[in-house]
Short mmCIF file of C-alpha atoms in Angstrom, two decimals:
data_model
loop_
_atom_site.label_atom_id
_atom_site.label_comp_id
_atom_site.label_asym_id
_atom_site.label_seq_id
_atom_site.Cartn_x
_atom_site.Cartn_y
_atom_site.Cartn_z
CA MET T 1 190.15 -25.55 128.14
CA GLU T 2 188.03 -27.25 125.30
CA GLN T 3 187.52 -24.38 122.35
CA HIS T 4 186.16 -24.32 119.11
CA ASP T 5 184.95 -21.68 116.33
CA VAL T 6 181.31 -20.97 118.41
CA ILE T 7 179.07 -22.47 121.63
CA VAL T 8 175.17 -22.09 120.55
CA ILE T 9 172.86 -22.27 123.93
CA GLY T 10 170.21 -23.07 124.23
CA ALA T 11 168.70 -25.70 121.30
CA GLY T 12 165.00 -24.36 120.65
CA LEU T 13 165.02 -23.09 116.83
CA ALA T 14 166.04 -19.99 116.97
CA GLY T 15 169.30 -22.31 118.69
CA LEU T 16 169.05 -24.64 116.16
CA ARG T 17 168.73 -22.88 112.97
CA ALA T 18 172.01 -20.80 114.00
CA ALA T 19 174.12 -24.08 114.40
CA THR T 20 172.99 -25.20 111.20
CA ARG T 21 174.44 -21.92 109.52
CA LEU T 22 177.44 -22.20 111.02
CA ALA T 23 178.68 -25.93 110.05
CA LEU T 24 177.64 -24.63 106.67
CA ASP T 25 180.29 -21.78 107.18
CA GLY T 26 182.41 -24.42 108.01
CA LEU T 27 182.47 -24.03 111.52
CA ASP T 28 183.60 -25.57 115.30
CA VAL T 29 179.65 -25.34 116.13
CA THR T 30 179.37 -26.67 119.67
CA VAL T 31 175.08 -26.64 121.33
CA LEU T 32 174.61 -26.35 124.19
CA GLU T 33 171.03 -26.97 126.15
CA ALA T 34 170.08 -27.03 129.78
CA SER T 35 167.35 -29.84 129.46
CA ASP T 36 167.03 -33.47 128.72
CA ALA T 37 165.84 -32.71 124.75
CA VAL T 38 166.56 -29.66 122.14
CA GLY T 39 163.61 -28.23 121.53
CA GLY T 40 162.59 -25.44 123.87
CA ARG T 41 158.87 -24.16 125.02
CA GLN T 42 158.72 -26.84 121.41
CA ARG T 43 158.90 -30.40 122.53
CA THR T 44 156.03 -33.04 122.58
CA ASP T 45 155.27 -36.21 125.26
CA ARG T 46 154.21 -39.58 125.16
CA VAL T 47 151.48 -39.46 128.51
CA ASP T 48 148.96 -43.63 128.07
CA GLY T 49 148.98 -43.18 124.92
CA PHE T 50 148.00 -39.86 124.03
CA LEU T 51 150.54 -37.60 122.56
CA LEU T 52 150.00 -33.46 124.77
CA ASP T 53 152.90 -30.53 123.48
CA ARG T 54 154.12 -28.49 125.43
CA GLY T 55 151.71 -25.90 125.32
CA PHE T 56 149.76 -26.41 121.48
CA HIS T 57 151.21 -25.54 118.53
CA VAL T 58 151.18 -24.99 115.26
CA LEU T 59 152.79 -25.57 112.45
CA ASN T 60 152.07 -22.67 109.21
CA PRO T 61 153.41 -24.73 106.79
CA ALA T 62 153.56 -20.50 104.61
CA TYR T 63 155.53 -19.33 107.10
CA PRO T 64 158.80 -17.98 104.49
CA ALA T 65 160.84 -19.63 106.79
CA VAL T 66 158.87 -22.88 108.02
CA ARG T 67 159.25 -23.60 103.72
CA ARG T 68 162.53 -21.97 103.32
CA TRP T 69 164.72 -24.92 106.20
CA VAL T 70 161.58 -27.82 107.45
CA ASP T 71 161.01 -30.15 105.40
CA VAL T 72 157.28 -30.22 105.92
CA GLU T 73 157.39 -33.56 103.87
CA PRO T 74 158.48 -36.19 106.12
CA LEU T 75 156.20 -34.31 108.91
CA ARG T 76 153.20 -35.26 107.49
CA VAL T 77 151.39 -31.93 108.39
CA ARG T 78 147.47 -32.46 109.47
CA ARG T 79 145.93 -29.63 109.00
CA PHE T 80 143.35 -27.67 111.15
CA PRO T 81 140.57 -26.47 108.68
CA VAL T 82 141.16 -22.88 108.03
CA ALA T 83 137.24 -22.04 110.59
CA VAL T 84 136.27 -21.30 113.80
CA ARG T 85 133.92 -22.79 115.19
CA VAL T 86 132.06 -20.02 117.36
CA ARG T 87 129.54 -20.71 120.57
CA ARG T 88 127.50 -17.87 120.56
CA ALA T 89 123.79 -16.77 123.55
CA GLY T 90 121.71 -18.40 120.77
CA GLY T 91 123.50 -21.34 119.38
CA VAL T 92 126.72 -22.07 117.92
CA ARG T 93 128.25 -20.43 114.34
CA GLU T 94 131.47 -21.85 112.64
CA LEU T 95 133.17 -19.21 109.73
CA ALA T 96 135.42 -20.26 106.90
CA HIS T 97 138.22 -19.84 104.56
CA PRO T 98 135.66 -19.07 101.62
CA LEU T 99 138.60 -19.62 99.79
CA ARG T 100 139.33 -23.79 101.63
CA HIS T 101 135.82 -24.41 102.28
CA PRO T 102 133.91 -23.19 99.86
CA SER T 103 131.13 -25.37 101.05
CA HIS T 104 130.36 -23.32 104.17
CA LEU T 105 130.18 -20.32 102.32
CA VAL T 106 126.65 -20.06 103.11
CA ALA T 107 126.84 -21.05 106.43
CA THR T 108 129.48 -17.89 106.59
CA LEU T 109 126.36 -15.72 106.05
CA ARG T 110 123.78 -17.51 106.82
CA SER T 111 125.86 -17.31 110.87
CA SER T 112 125.37 -13.21 111.65
CA LEU T 113 128.53 -12.51 111.89
CA VAL T 114 129.81 -11.06 109.43
CA THR T 115 127.54 -8.14 108.17
CA PRO T 116 128.50 -6.47 104.31
CA ARG T 117 130.06 -3.03 106.00
CA ASP T 118 132.66 -6.52 108.76
CA ALA T 119 134.09 -8.12 105.53
CA ALA T 120 134.51 -4.81 103.42
CA ILE T 121 136.60 -2.86 106.75
CA LEU T 122 138.64 -6.25 107.20
CA ALA T 123 139.45 -5.78 104.39
CA ARG T 124 140.70 -2.38 104.40
CA TRP T 125 142.91 -4.32 107.45
CA LEU T 126 144.82 -7.01 105.41
CA ALA T 127 144.96 -5.91 102.14
CA PRO T 128 147.59 -3.99 103.31
CA VAL T 129 150.14 -6.80 103.83
CA LEU T 130 148.50 -9.45 101.62
CA LEU T 131 150.44 -6.51 99.11
CA ARG T 132 153.22 -5.26 100.58
CA PRO T 133 154.35 -7.14 103.95
CA GLN T 134 156.84 -5.62 104.27
CA ALA T 135 155.60 -2.50 104.03
CA VAL T 136 153.57 -2.95 107.36
CA ALA T 137 156.42 -4.50 108.70
CA ARG T 138 157.77 -1.73 109.13
CA GLY T 139 155.77 1.65 108.72
CA ASP T 140 153.75 2.78 111.08
CA ASP T 141 152.34 1.01 114.18
CA ARG T 142 149.49 1.06 116.87
CA ALA T 143 148.16 -1.29 119.15
CA LEU T 144 145.36 -3.88 117.50
CA ALA T 145 143.20 -2.23 119.22
CA GLU T 146 142.98 1.05 118.75
CA ALA T 147 143.56 0.25 115.47
CA TRP T 148 140.01 -1.40 115.25
CA THR T 149 138.32 0.93 117.53
CA ALA T 150 139.29 3.93 113.20
CA LEU T 151 138.80 2.05 111.47
CA GLY T 152 135.36 0.96 113.45
CA LEU T 153 135.43 -1.94 113.63
CA ARG T 154 132.35 -2.59 116.67
CA SER T 155 130.70 -5.98 115.97
CA SER T 156 130.23 -9.21 116.45
CA LEU T 157 133.62 -10.63 113.94
CA ARG T 158 135.36 -8.77 116.49
CA THR T 159 133.62 -9.37 120.41
CA GLU T 160 133.10 -13.09 119.29
CA VAL T 161 135.71 -14.02 116.83
CA LEU T 162 137.89 -12.08 115.72
CA GLU T 163 138.87 -10.38 119.98
CA PRO T 164 138.93 -14.42 120.85
CA PHE T 165 140.26 -16.33 118.55
CA LEU T 166 143.11 -13.37 118.98
CA ALA T 167 143.99 -13.58 122.52
CA GLY T 168 145.03 -17.70 121.82
CA VAL T 169 146.91 -16.49 119.28
CA LEU T 170 148.91 -13.83 120.73
CA ALA T 171 148.04 -15.19 124.21
CA ASP T 172 146.80 -11.10 125.12
CA ASP T 173 143.54 -10.21 125.22
CA SER T 174 144.08 -7.25 125.95
CA GLY T 175 144.54 -5.08 122.67
CA GLU T 176 147.68 -4.09 122.98
CA THR T 177 149.45 -6.26 121.18
CA SER T 178 151.13 -5.05 117.97
CA ASP T 179 148.72 -3.81 115.07
CA ALA T 180 151.51 -4.62 112.30
CA PHE T 181 151.75 -8.15 114.17
CA ALA T 182 149.16 -9.05 114.75
CA ARG T 183 147.71 -8.46 110.78
CA LEU T 184 151.63 -9.93 109.35
CA LEU T 185 150.04 -13.16 111.68
CA LEU T 186 146.30 -13.18 110.15
CA ARG T 187 147.68 -12.74 107.31
CA SER T 188 149.72 -16.69 106.77
CA PHE T 189 146.28 -18.14 108.32
CA VAL T 190 144.36 -16.66 105.71
CA LEU T 191 148.04 -17.94 102.75
CA GLY T 192 147.96 -21.07 105.19
CA ARG T 193 146.49 -23.56 106.96
CA PRO T 194 148.49 -24.65 110.11
CA GLY T 195 148.83 -28.20 111.41
CA VAL T 196 150.38 -29.93 113.40
CA PRO T 197 153.10 -32.70 112.32
CA GLU T 198 152.05 -36.29 112.76
CA HIS T 199 154.20 -36.96 115.91
CA GLY T 200 154.09 -33.63 117.63
CA ILE T 201 155.69 -30.73 117.10
CA GLY T 202 158.10 -31.90 119.19
CA ALA T 203 158.78 -33.00 115.80
CA VAL T 204 159.98 -29.70 113.76
CA PRO T 205 163.00 -28.95 116.06
CA LEU T 206 164.64 -32.49 116.12
CA GLN T 207 164.26 -33.20 112.53
CA LEU T 208 166.47 -29.37 112.90
CA ALA T 209 169.13 -31.12 115.80
CA ALA T 210 169.77 -34.59 113.24
CA ILE T 211 170.41 -31.89 109.90
CA ALA T 212 172.62 -30.08 112.36
CA ARG T 213 173.93 -33.28 113.36
CA ALA T 214 174.20 -34.10 110.11
CA ILE T 215 176.54 -30.87 109.63
CA GLY T 216 179.05 -30.95 112.31
CA ALA T 217 177.49 -29.53 115.23
CA ARG T 218 177.85 -31.44 118.04
CA ILE T 219 174.41 -30.98 120.27
CA ARG T 220 175.45 -31.98 124.47
CA VAL T 221 171.77 -31.89 126.31
CA ASP T 222 171.91 -31.51 130.14
CA ALA T 223 174.72 -28.77 129.87
CA ARG T 224 173.15 -26.05 132.07
CA VAL T 225 175.09 -23.32 130.83
CA THR T 226 175.97 -20.52 134.33
CA ALA T 227 177.54 -17.78 133.21
CA VAL T 228 178.84 -16.55 130.13
CA ARG T 229 182.18 -15.15 130.50
CA ARG T 230 184.76 -12.54 127.17
CA THR T 231 188.55 -12.98 128.13
CA GLY T 232 190.89 -11.66 126.23
CA ARG T 233 189.34 -12.87 122.97
CA SER T 234 187.54 -14.89 123.74
CA THR T 235 184.11 -15.28 124.74
CA GLU T 236 184.15 -18.24 128.17
CA VAL T 237 180.87 -20.49 129.18
CA ALA T 238 180.39 -22.53 132.58
CA ILE T 239 178.53 -24.79 132.53
CA ALA T 240 176.93 -26.11 135.93
CA GLY T 241 179.01 -29.85 137.19
CA ALA T 242 180.67 -30.13 133.66
CA PRO T 243 184.40 -28.36 132.19
CA ALA T 244 184.53 -24.95 130.86
CA LEU T 245 184.31 -24.24 126.98
CA GLU T 246 185.67 -21.83 125.25
CA ALA T 247 184.34 -19.99 121.52
CA ARG T 248 185.94 -17.48 119.58
CA ALA T 249 182.23 -16.78 119.32
CA VAL T 250 179.00 -17.42 121.80
CA VAL T 251 175.58 -17.41 120.13
CA VAL T 252 172.35 -16.67 123.86
CA ALA T 253 169.70 -18.57 121.76
CA VAL T 254 167.27 -18.92 125.28
CA GLY T 255 164.10 -17.20 126.04
CA GLY T 256 163.91 -13.97 127.23
CA GLU T 257 162.80 -15.13 130.23
CA ALA T 258 166.69 -16.74 130.78
CA LEU T 259 168.50 -13.40 129.48
CA PRO T 260 169.52 -12.32 132.58
CA GLY T 261 172.06 -13.87 134.18
CA LEU T 262 174.20 -14.30 130.77
CA VAL T 263 174.47 -11.20 128.69
CA ASP T 264 173.80 -8.25 129.98
CA LEU T 265 170.33 -6.86 129.41
CA PRO T 266 166.86 -7.24 130.57
CA ALA T 267 164.09 -10.11 131.04
CA ALA T 268 162.36 -9.99 127.21
CA PRO T 269 157.82 -9.30 128.68
CA THR T 270 156.28 -12.23 127.60
CA LYS T 271 153.03 -13.56 128.09
CA GLY T 272 151.72 -16.30 129.19
CA LEU T 273 149.94 -19.59 128.66
CA GLN T 274 147.91 -22.91 130.52
CA THR T 275 146.96 -25.48 127.97
CA TRP T 276 144.59 -28.62 129.47
CA TRP T 277 144.30 -32.10 127.66
CA PHE T 278 141.35 -34.30 127.94
CA ALA T 279 140.75 -38.11 127.09
CA SER T 280 137.36 -38.51 126.44
CA GLU T 281 135.85 -42.07 124.87
CA GLN T 282 133.52 -40.22 122.48
CA PRO T 283 134.42 -36.46 120.70
CA PRO T 284 132.27 -33.87 122.01
CA SER T 285 130.85 -32.78 118.56
CA ALA T 286 132.39 -33.87 114.56
CA SER T 287 133.59 -30.72 114.16
CA ALA T 288 137.74 -30.25 113.13
CA SER T 289 137.27 -26.49 113.16
CA LEU T 290 139.51 -24.51 116.45
CA SER T 291 135.94 -23.42 118.37
CA VAL T 292 136.27 -20.61 120.59
CA ASP T 293 133.34 -18.58 122.97
CA GLY T 294 132.33 -15.33 121.46
CA ARG T 295 130.17 -15.22 125.15
CA ARG T 296 133.51 -14.47 126.70
CA ARG T 297 132.44 -17.11 129.92
CA GLY T 298 135.66 -18.27 131.09
CA PRO T 299 138.84 -18.48 131.35
CA ILE T 300 139.46 -21.10 127.48
CA VAL T 301 140.91 -18.73 124.58
CA ASN T 302 139.89 -21.47 122.47
CA THR T 303 138.98 -25.73 121.95
CA VAL T 304 139.44 -28.61 119.57
CA VAL T 305 139.52 -32.07 119.24
CA MET T 306 142.98 -33.03 118.42
CA SER T 307 142.19 -35.95 117.04
CA HIS T 308 140.06 -35.33 114.40
CA THR T 309 142.79 -33.51 112.32
CA ALA T 310 145.80 -35.07 113.86
CA PRO T 311 144.22 -39.38 114.92
CA GLY T 312 147.83 -40.29 115.99
CA TYR T 313 147.20 -37.83 118.52
CA ALA T 314 144.99 -40.20 120.77
CA PRO T 315 145.08 -43.69 121.50
CA GLU T 316 142.40 -46.36 118.97
CA GLY T 317 138.41 -45.40 120.66
CA MET T 318 139.10 -42.58 122.10
CA HIS T 319 139.51 -37.99 121.82
CA LEU T 320 142.53 -35.71 122.94
CA VAL T 321 140.83 -32.41 123.40
CA GLN T 322 142.78 -29.98 124.23
CA ALA T 323 141.79 -26.38 125.72
CA THR T 324 143.94 -23.26 126.40
CA CYS T 325 143.36 -20.36 128.51
CA LEU T 326 145.27 -17.36 129.93
CA LEU T 327 147.48 -17.61 132.90
CA PRO T 328 147.57 -14.02 134.62
CA GLY T 329 150.94 -12.51 135.84
CA GLY T 330 151.16 -11.82 139.41
CA GLU T 331 149.37 -12.60 142.36
CA ARG T 332 145.42 -13.03 140.20
CA ALA T 333 144.56 -17.09 140.11
CA ALA T 334 144.78 -19.16 137.72
CA PRO T 335 142.07 -20.52 135.28
CA ALA T 336 140.80 -23.61 137.64
CA GLU T 337 139.98 -27.08 136.92
CA GLY T 338 135.95 -26.53 137.15
CA ASP T 339 135.78 -23.85 135.65
CA VAL T 340 138.04 -25.54 132.16
CA ARG T 341 135.77 -28.45 132.33
CA ARG T 342 132.05 -25.86 132.70
CA GLN T 343 133.03 -23.63 130.27
CA LEU T 344 134.04 -27.03 128.13
CA THR T 345 130.11 -27.96 128.61
CA GLU T 346 129.20 -24.57 127.05
CA ILE T 347 131.26 -24.63 124.23
CA TRP T 348 131.04 -28.10 122.83
CA GLY T 349 127.51 -28.95 124.60
CA ARG T 350 128.41 -32.02 125.96
CA ASP T 351 129.57 -33.08 129.87
CA ALA T 352 132.44 -32.41 130.74
CA GLY T 353 133.54 -33.41 133.11
CA SER T 354 133.67 -36.99 132.73
CA TRP T 355 136.71 -36.84 130.92
CA ARG T 356 139.82 -37.55 131.99
CA LEU T 357 142.63 -35.27 133.12
CA LEU T 358 145.48 -36.22 130.96
CA ARG T 359 148.00 -33.05 131.79
CA ARG T 360 147.81 -30.06 132.95
CA ASP T 361 150.20 -27.29 131.34
CA ASP T 362 151.17 -24.40 132.83
CA ILE T 363 153.51 -21.91 130.34
CA PRO T 364 154.46 -18.49 131.78
CA HIS T 365 156.90 -17.96 128.51
CA ALA T 366 154.74 -19.33 126.39
CA LEU T 367 155.09 -16.41 123.47
CA PRO T 368 156.74 -12.62 123.93
CA ALA T 369 155.01 -9.64 124.07
CA GLN T 370 154.84 -8.05 121.46
CA PRO T 371 153.72 -4.81 121.91
CA ALA T 372 153.10 -1.72 119.82
CA PRO T 373 155.99 -0.63 117.72
CA LEU T 374 156.64 -3.61 115.83
CA ARG T 375 160.20 -3.92 115.96
CA PRO T 376 161.58 -6.73 113.94
CA ALA T 377 165.32 -7.41 114.03
CA LYS T 378 167.13 -6.09 116.91
CA PRO T 379 170.54 -5.75 117.03
CA ALA T 380 172.45 -10.10 116.26
CA ARG T 381 175.72 -8.54 117.93
CA LEU T 382 175.91 -7.60 121.54
CA SER T 383 179.86 -7.07 122.13
CA PRO T 384 182.50 -8.63 120.15
CA GLY T 385 181.91 -12.20 120.55
CA LEU T 386 178.52 -12.51 122.09
CA TYR T 387 175.15 -12.60 119.74
CA VAL T 388 171.88 -12.95 121.21
CA ALA T 389 168.88 -14.81 119.00
CA GLY T 390 165.41 -16.22 119.41
CA ASP T 391 161.94 -15.29 118.66
CA HIS T 392 162.31 -12.28 121.42
CA ARG T 393 164.53 -10.87 119.14
CA ASP T 394 162.10 -10.43 116.35
CA THR T 395 158.44 -11.15 116.34
CA ALA T 396 156.96 -13.97 118.93
CA SER T 397 156.79 -17.11 116.29
CA ILE T 398 158.37 -19.98 114.74
CA GLN T 399 158.93 -17.04 111.37
CA GLY T 400 160.70 -14.80 113.80
CA ALA T 401 162.58 -17.88 115.43
CA LEU T 402 164.01 -19.29 112.89
CA VAL T 403 164.55 -16.30 110.93
CA SER T 404 166.66 -15.16 114.40
CA GLY T 405 168.77 -17.56 113.92
CA GLU T 406 170.03 -17.82 110.85
CA ARG T 407 170.25 -13.65 111.09
CA VAL T 408 173.02 -13.59 114.22
CA ALA T 409 173.91 -16.84 112.09
CA ARG T 410 175.08 -15.01 109.78
CA ALA T 411 176.36 -12.08 111.49
CA VAL T 412 178.67 -14.37 113.61
CA ALA T 413 180.52 -16.16 109.81
CA GLY T 414 181.16 -12.33 108.43
CA ASP T 415 181.88 -10.86 112.11
CA LEU T 416 184.99 -13.91 112.18
CA ARG T 417 186.07 -14.17 108.28
CA ARG T 418 186.72 -10.78 109.47
CA GLY T 419 188.87 -11.56 112.49
CA ARG T 420 186.28 -9.56 114.04
#
C-alpha cells in the first residue's frame, strides 16, 4: 500500500494551507480532492464569455491570514466601493465610508439613514473590536439582535441598512449570529476594501495550489475518499475506484456538512445562499456599490453590477449583475425567478425582465452557522493520527479557513516530530 507522511482530504483553502505548511516542514504530503478541481466553495467558471463565481464571493485583503499567506498583488484585485446603496420606499440613498469616499460624506449625512445618535451607538459597538479584536473574540458574547437591542439600536440604520447588508454577509437574517463574529467581520470591512480577483475568486485556491505543488505537495483531483480507518500506528484512506493509501497522519479538511462518514463528528450546521447571474446590455445603474432593499420586499439580500468593479467578468459591451438570496432549509420553497426579477426591477429602477439568466447557484452549505457564543479554534486533533480543519472549526470566513489549516498543520508536524 502506498504510504505518505500526511494525507490531506479536501483541496479547499484550509486543506491547501495545511498542505503547504506541512510540505514546508519537509513532510511527504498528498492532497485528495473529490471534485475535478481545487477550491472547495471557491470556484469560478466561464459561461458565454462571463466569469461566474460559484456564489457571490469577495476577497478582503485586510484579513491578516490573506496578507500573510496569499500573494494578493498578482491577483489584481478589483475593489468594490466601501459603500451601500439602499432602496427605500421614497427613493435610493447611498451610505459610504467617510474616509474611503470623503466626497460622499454630504450625501451620507443627508440620507436620513444615520442620525448622530445612531453614529454614537455604532461607534460604541465597533470601538472595542477595532482596538482589541482578540479580547472581543474571547470575551462574553450573545446574539447579534440581542446586542443591538441592548444598545438601543432600533432605527432605520439597523432595519434598512445593517440587517439586510449582514443578512447577505452572514447568510442569516434571524439575528441569531454571534455578535462578536459580526463585529470582527465588520472590522475587516472598516479596515479593508474587499474586491474580487481579476480572474474570479477561483484564482485564490489556484494560487495556493501552485504554491503547495512548488514546495513538493502532491494534489490529486477526482479522488473521492470513502472511508478513513486507523490501523495500528498509521491511518488508511479508502478512495473510490482507486487503491487505498496509508499515512502517519490524516487531515480531514472537507466542508462541515461532509464530516459524517469520514470522522466521528456530526455535520456542522450551515447556512444556504442562492445567487442569480444576469447578463444585460445596459447597466441598471452607474453605481458600483452593493445594493440592498431597505424595504425588505422580496428574497434578495444584495445585488451589484459586477462588471462596474471587475470589467473582465463580462465580455465587451455587456454587463454582469448578481443577486443573492437566502436559501431556506427544510420544506420552505426556494426563491422563484419571477420574484427575483420583480425585486431587481424595484431595487435598480430598471426593468430586469429582459435580462438573460446565465446561471443560478444554489449553495445549501454556503457558510458554517456562527451562533453565540463565538468559540473559534476548536481542537485540531480528533484522535491519534486524525485531525480536522476548515472554517467550521474556526470562523466562517476566508480568514478562518486559512488560520484553521495553518493551526492544524502545526499540530500535525509537532506530533510527528514527537512520534505521537
